[in-house]
Short mmCIF file of C-alpha atoms in Angstrom, two decimals:
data_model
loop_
_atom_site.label_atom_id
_atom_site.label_comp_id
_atom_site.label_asym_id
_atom_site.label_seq_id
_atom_site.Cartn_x
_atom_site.Cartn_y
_atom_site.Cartn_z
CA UNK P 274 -17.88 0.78 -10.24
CA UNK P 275 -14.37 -0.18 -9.45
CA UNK P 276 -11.88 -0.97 -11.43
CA UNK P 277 -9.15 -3.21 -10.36
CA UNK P 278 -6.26 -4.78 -12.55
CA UNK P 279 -8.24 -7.29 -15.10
CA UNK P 280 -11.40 -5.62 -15.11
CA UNK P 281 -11.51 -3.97 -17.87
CA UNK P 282 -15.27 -4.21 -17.83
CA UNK P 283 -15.48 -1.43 -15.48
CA UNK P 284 -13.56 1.34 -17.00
CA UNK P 285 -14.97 3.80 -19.04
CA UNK P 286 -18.21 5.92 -19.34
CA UNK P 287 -21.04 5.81 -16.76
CA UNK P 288 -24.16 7.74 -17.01
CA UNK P 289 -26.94 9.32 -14.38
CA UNK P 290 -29.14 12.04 -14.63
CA UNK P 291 -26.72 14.91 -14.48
CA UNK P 292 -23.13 13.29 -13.87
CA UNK P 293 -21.17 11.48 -16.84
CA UNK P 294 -18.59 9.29 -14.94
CA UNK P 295 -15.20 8.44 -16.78
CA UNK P 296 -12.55 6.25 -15.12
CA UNK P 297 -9.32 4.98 -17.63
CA UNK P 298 -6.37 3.20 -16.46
CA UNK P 299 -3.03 2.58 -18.23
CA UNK P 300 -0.05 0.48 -16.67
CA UNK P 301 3.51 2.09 -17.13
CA UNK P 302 5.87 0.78 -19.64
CA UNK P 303 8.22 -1.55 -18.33
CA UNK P 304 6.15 -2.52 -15.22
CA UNK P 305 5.41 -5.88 -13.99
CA UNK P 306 2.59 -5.00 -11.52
CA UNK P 307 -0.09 -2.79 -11.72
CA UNK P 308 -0.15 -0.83 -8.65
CA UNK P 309 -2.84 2.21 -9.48
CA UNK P 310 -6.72 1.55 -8.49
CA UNK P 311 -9.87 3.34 -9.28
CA UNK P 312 -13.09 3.97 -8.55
CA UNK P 313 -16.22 5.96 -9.41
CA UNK P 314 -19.53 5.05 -9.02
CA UNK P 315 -23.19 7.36 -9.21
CA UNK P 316 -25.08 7.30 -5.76
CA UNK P 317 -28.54 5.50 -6.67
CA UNK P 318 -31.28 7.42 -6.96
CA UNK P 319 -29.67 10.59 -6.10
CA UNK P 320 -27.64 13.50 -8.27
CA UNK P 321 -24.24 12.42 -7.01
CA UNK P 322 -21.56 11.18 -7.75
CA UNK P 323 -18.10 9.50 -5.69
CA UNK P 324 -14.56 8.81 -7.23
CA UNK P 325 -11.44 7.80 -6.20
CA UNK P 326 -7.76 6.72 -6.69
CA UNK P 327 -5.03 4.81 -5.47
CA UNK P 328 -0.98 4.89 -6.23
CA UNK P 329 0.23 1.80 -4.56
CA UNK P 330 4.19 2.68 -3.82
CA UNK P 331 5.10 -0.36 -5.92
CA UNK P 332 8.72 -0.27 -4.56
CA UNK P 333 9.90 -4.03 -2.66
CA UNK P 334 9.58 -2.74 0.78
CA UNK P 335 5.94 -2.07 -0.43
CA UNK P 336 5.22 -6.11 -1.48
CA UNK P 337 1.52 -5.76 -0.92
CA UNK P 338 0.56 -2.08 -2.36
CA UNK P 339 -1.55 -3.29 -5.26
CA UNK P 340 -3.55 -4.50 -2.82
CA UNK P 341 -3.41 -1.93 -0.58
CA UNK P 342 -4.84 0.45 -3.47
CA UNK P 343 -7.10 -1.78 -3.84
CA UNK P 344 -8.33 -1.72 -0.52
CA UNK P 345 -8.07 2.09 -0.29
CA UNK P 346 -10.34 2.93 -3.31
CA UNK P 347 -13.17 0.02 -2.31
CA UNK P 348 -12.95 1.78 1.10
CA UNK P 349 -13.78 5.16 -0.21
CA UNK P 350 -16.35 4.33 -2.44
CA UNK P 351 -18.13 2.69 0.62
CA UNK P 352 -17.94 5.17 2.99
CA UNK P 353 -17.64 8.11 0.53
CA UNK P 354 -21.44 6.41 -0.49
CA UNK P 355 -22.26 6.66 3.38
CA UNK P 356 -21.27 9.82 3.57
CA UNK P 357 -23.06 11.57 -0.16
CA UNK P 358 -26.60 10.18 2.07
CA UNK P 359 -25.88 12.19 5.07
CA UNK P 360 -25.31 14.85 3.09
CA UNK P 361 -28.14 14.60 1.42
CA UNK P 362 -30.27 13.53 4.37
CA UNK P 363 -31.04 15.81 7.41
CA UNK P 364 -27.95 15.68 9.00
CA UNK P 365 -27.19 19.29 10.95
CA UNK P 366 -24.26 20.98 8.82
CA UNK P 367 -22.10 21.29 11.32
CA UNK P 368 -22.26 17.88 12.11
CA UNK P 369 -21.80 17.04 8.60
CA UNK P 370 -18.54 19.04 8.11
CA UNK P 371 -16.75 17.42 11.46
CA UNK P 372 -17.70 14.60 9.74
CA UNK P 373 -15.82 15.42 6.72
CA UNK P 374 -12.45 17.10 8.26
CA UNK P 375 -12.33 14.46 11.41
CA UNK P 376 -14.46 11.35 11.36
CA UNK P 377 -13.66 10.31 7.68
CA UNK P 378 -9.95 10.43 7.83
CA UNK P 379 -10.29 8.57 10.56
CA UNK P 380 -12.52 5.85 9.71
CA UNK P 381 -10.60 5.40 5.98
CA UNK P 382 -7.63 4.64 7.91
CA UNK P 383 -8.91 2.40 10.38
CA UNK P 384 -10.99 0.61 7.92
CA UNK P 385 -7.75 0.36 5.52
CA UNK P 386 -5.40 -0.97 8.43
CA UNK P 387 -8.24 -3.51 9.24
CA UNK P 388 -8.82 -4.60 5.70
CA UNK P 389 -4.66 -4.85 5.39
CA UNK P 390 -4.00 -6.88 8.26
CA UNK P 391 -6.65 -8.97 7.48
CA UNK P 392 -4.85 -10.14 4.59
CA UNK P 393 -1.51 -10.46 6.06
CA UNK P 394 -3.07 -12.63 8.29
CA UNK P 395 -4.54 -15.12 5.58
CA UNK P 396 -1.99 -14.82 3.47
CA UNK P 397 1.14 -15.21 6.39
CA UNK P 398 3.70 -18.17 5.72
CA UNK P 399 6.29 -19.85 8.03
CA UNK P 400 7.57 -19.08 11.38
CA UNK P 401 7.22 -15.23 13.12
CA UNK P 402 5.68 -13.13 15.21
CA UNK P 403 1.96 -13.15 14.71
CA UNK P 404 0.42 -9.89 13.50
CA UNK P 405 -1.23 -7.64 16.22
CA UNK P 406 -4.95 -6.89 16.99
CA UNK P 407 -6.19 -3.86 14.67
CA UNK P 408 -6.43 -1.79 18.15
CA UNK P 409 -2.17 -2.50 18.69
CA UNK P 410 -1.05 -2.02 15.11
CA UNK P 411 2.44 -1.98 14.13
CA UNK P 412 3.52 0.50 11.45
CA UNK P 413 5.63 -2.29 9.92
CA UNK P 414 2.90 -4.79 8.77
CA UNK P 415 1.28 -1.55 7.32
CA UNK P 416 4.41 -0.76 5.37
CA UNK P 417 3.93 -3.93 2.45
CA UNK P 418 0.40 -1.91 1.42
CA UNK P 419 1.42 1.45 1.14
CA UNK P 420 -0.39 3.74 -1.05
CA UNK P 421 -1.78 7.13 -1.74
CA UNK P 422 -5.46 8.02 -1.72
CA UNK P 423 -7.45 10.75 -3.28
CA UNK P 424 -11.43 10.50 -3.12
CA UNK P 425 -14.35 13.50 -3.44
CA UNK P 426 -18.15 13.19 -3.23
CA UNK P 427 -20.51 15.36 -5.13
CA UNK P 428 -23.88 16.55 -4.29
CA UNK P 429 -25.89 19.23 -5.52
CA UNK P 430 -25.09 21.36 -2.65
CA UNK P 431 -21.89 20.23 -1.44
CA UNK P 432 -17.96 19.20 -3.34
CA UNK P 433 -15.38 17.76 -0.35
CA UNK P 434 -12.28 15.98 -1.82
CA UNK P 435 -9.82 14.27 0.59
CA UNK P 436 -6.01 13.18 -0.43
CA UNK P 437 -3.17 11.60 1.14
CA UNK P 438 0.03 11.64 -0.94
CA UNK P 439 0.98 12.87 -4.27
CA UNK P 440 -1.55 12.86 -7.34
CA UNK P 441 -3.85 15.74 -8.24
CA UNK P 442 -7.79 16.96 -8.29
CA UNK P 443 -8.67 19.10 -10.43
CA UNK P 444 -12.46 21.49 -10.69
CA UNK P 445 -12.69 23.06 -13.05
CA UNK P 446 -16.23 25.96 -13.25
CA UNK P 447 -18.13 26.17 -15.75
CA UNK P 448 -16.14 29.12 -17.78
CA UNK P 449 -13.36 26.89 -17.45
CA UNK P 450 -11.27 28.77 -14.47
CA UNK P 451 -9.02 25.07 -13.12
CA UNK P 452 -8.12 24.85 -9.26
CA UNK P 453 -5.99 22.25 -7.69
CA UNK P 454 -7.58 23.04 -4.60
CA UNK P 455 -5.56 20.57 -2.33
CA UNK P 456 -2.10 20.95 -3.91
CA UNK P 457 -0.27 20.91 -0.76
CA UNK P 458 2.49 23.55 -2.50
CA UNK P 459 5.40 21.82 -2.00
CA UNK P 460 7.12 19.43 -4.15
CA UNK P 461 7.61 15.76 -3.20
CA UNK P 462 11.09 14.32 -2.41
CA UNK P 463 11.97 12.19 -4.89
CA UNK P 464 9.43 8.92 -4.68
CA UNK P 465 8.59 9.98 -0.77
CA UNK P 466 5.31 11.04 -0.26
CA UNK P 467 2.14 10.65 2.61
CA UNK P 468 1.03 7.49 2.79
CA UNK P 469 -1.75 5.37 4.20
CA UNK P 470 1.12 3.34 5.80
CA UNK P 471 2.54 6.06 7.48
CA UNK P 472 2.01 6.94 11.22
CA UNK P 473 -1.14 8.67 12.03
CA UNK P 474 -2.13 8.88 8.56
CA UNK P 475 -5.47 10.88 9.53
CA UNK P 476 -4.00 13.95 10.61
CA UNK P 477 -1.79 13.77 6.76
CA UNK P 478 -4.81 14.02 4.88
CA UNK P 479 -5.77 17.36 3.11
CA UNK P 480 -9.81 17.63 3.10
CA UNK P 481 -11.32 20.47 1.01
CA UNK P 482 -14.89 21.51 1.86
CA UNK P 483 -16.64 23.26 -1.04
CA UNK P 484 -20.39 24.13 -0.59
CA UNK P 485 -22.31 24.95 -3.85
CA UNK P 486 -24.95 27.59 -2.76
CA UNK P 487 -25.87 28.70 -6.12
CA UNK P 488 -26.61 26.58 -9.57
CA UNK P 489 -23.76 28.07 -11.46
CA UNK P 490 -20.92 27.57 -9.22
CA UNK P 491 -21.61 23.79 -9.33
CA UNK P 492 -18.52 22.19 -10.95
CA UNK P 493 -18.56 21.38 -14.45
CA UNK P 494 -15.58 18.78 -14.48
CA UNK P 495 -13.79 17.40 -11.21
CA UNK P 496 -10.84 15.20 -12.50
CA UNK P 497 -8.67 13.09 -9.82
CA UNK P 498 -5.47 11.37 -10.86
CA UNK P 499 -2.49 9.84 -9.77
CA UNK P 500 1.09 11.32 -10.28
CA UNK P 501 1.74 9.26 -13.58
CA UNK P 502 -0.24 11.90 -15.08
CA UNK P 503 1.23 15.17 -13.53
CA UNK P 504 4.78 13.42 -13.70
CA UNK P 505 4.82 13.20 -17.51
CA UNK P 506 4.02 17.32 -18.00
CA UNK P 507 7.12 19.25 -17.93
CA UNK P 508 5.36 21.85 -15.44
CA UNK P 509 2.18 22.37 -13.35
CA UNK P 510 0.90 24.55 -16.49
CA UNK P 511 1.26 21.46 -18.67
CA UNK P 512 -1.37 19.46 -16.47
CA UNK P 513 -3.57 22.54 -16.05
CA UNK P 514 -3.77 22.59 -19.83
CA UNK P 515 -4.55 18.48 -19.89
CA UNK P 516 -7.47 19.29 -17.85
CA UNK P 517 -8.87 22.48 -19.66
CA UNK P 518 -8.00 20.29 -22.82
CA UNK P 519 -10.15 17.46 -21.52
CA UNK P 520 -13.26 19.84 -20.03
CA UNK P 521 -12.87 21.99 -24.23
CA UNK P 522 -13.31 18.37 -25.82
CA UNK P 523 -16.04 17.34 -23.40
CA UNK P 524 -18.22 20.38 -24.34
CA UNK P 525 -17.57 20.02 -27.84
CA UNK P 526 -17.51 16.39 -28.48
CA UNK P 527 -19.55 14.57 -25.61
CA UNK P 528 -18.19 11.76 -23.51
CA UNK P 529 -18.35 8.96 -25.61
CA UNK P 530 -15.66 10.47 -27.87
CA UNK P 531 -13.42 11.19 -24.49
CA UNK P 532 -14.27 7.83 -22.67
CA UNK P 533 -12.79 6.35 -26.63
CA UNK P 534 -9.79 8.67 -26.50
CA UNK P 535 -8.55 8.80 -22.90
CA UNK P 536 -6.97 5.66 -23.15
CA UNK P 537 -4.86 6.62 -25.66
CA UNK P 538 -3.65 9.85 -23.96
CA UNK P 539 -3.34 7.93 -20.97
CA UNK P 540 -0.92 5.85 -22.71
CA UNK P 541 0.79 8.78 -24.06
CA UNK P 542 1.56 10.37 -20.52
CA UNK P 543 2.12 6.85 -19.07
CA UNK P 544 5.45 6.65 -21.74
CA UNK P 545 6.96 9.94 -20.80
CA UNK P 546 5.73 9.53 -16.61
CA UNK P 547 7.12 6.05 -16.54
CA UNK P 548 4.51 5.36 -14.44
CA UNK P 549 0.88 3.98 -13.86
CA UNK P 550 -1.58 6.49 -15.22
CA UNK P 551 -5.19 6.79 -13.70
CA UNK P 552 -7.70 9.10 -13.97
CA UNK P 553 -11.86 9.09 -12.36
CA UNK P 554 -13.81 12.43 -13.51
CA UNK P 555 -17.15 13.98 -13.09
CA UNK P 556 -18.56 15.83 -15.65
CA UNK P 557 -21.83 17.44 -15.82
CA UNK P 558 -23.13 18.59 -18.77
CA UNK P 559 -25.64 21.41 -17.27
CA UNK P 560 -22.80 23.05 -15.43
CA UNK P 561 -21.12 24.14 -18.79
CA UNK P 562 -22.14 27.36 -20.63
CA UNK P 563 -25.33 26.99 -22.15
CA UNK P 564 -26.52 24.29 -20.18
CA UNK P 565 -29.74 24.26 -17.40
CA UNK P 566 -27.64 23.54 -14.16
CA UNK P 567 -30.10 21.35 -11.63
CA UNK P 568 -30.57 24.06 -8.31
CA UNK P 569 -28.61 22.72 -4.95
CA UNK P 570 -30.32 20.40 -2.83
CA UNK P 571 -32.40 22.36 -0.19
CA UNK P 572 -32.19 19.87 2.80
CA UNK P 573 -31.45 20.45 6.05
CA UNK P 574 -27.72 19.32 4.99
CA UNK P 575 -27.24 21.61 2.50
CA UNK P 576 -24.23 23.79 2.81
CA UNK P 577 -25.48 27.45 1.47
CA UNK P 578 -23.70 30.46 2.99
CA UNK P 579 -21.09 28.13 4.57
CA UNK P 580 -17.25 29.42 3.48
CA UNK P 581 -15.18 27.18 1.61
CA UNK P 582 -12.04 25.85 3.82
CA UNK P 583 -9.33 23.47 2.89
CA UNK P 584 -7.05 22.12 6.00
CA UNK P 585 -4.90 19.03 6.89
CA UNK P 586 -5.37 17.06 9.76
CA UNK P 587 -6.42 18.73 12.90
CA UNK P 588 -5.03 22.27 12.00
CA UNK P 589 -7.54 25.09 12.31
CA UNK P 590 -9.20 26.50 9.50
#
């Protein structure tokens, strides 16, 4: 499902066989635009699950960036869909993980800089220069729609998450032990960060590749969220212990009590952030202690005895 400012139909709870899907948005206090997006949606008839995010930049030299989230999560969920059925299909593994680290980066962006130019073009008034071709873009008309992106996919034998710009995702196993496994580990400038606007935005985007070759080390709880969140903790600790508090209350409580309360701590981050707050999670009941985890898929795609590897761009592993 995606959410999008005015549908508040979509947020919430989602259910499938083993994924519960939560997705909460909460607009900063004192802003005039929403500029976050979300999305997270169950692959039909199959154990997996793809989110996303979007932080438009929201500043005036980035007009457009609402809609440029927009664009950027309903992107992801597309081809994030496309890509949970190769995985899941009989595509060679080697194959599949170019696909992840070269030919997804790739496509989002070109899809994204088609998508935005389309609607520069419909949406153009008086006199100028008329917008380029896709194939001869101009960083400038991509500047109005800037925005971050984080998406992952999740299969029963394979996690990859991809970001470009600030925000976090979180995994957390099932005893609890929290990565951030695409922090980038240094600190953003002020407001600056990676952007789908910027030039070559493919080789900017951090892709982590994590197979799942046993039933226990299958996530119980992958969170993504835009900065509004991290921003209103006074450290990296602070979020860590958001998350753990979030997977601690899921185990205890269920989602329905989470899906009813994460719009209020939403709220509560969004007033010390400043900032739009948005948040898409995975959680799977079987993963956490106690549970009966479903085994990894045993296609031809699946990942067993493949190492983990996290890179940017076109940097070796």
């Amino acid at each position: 499902m995606v959410t999008v400012p005015g549908a508040a139909e979509a947020t919430g709870l989602s259910s499938g066989d083993h994924w519960r899907i939560l997705c909460e948005h909460v607009m900063g206090p004192h802003k005039k635009n929403y500029q976050d997006c979300v999305y997270a949606d169950l692959v039909p008839g199959q154990d997996a699950a793809v989110l996303a995010v979007a932080d438009g930049h929201g500043s005036a030299a980035h007009a457009h960036s609402d809609v440029g989230a927009r664009y950027a999560v309903e992107i992801f969920g597309r081809l994030g869909k496309e890509f949970a059925e190769r995985a899941l299909g009989s595509l060679p593994l080697p194959r599949l993980k170019a696909d992840a680290r070269d030919r997804m980066p790739r496509e989002l962006v070109r899809c994204w800089q088609d998508e935005v130019l389309e609607h520069a073009r419909r949406n153009a008034t008086g006199p100028g220069p008329a917008l380029p071709a896709p194939e001869g873009v101009r960083q400038q008309d991509l500047v109005p729609y800037g925005t971050t992106l984080i998406g992952a996919v999740i299969t029963p034998g394979l996690l990859v998450g991809w970001q470009l710009g600030d925000g976090e995702l979180a995994m957390v196993d099932p005893r609890g032990k929290i990565r951030l496994p695409l922090d980038s580990g240094r600190p953003e400038l002020g407001d600056e960060t990676d952007s789908l606007c910027s030039r070559q935005a493919w080789d900017l985007m951090r892709v982590h590749w994590s197979p799942i070759t046993a039933a226990d080390s299958s996530p119980a709880l992958v969170l993504l969220s835009t900065d509004g969140l991290s921003k209103s903790f006074v450290d990296r600790q602070g979020y860590q212990d958001f998350v753990r508090g979030t997977y601690e209350r899921l185990r205890e409580q269920g989602p329905s009590a989470v899906a009813d309360d994460l719009p209020k701590w939403l709220a509560q981050a969004a007033k010390y952030s400043g900032d739009d707050t948005t948040v898409a999670a995975a959680w799977r009941a079987a993963a956490s202690p106690g549970g009966t985890a479903a085994s990894p898929s045993a296609t031809a795609a699946s990942p067993s005895g493949t190492a983990e590897s996290t890179w940017t761009g076109t940097e070796e592993e």
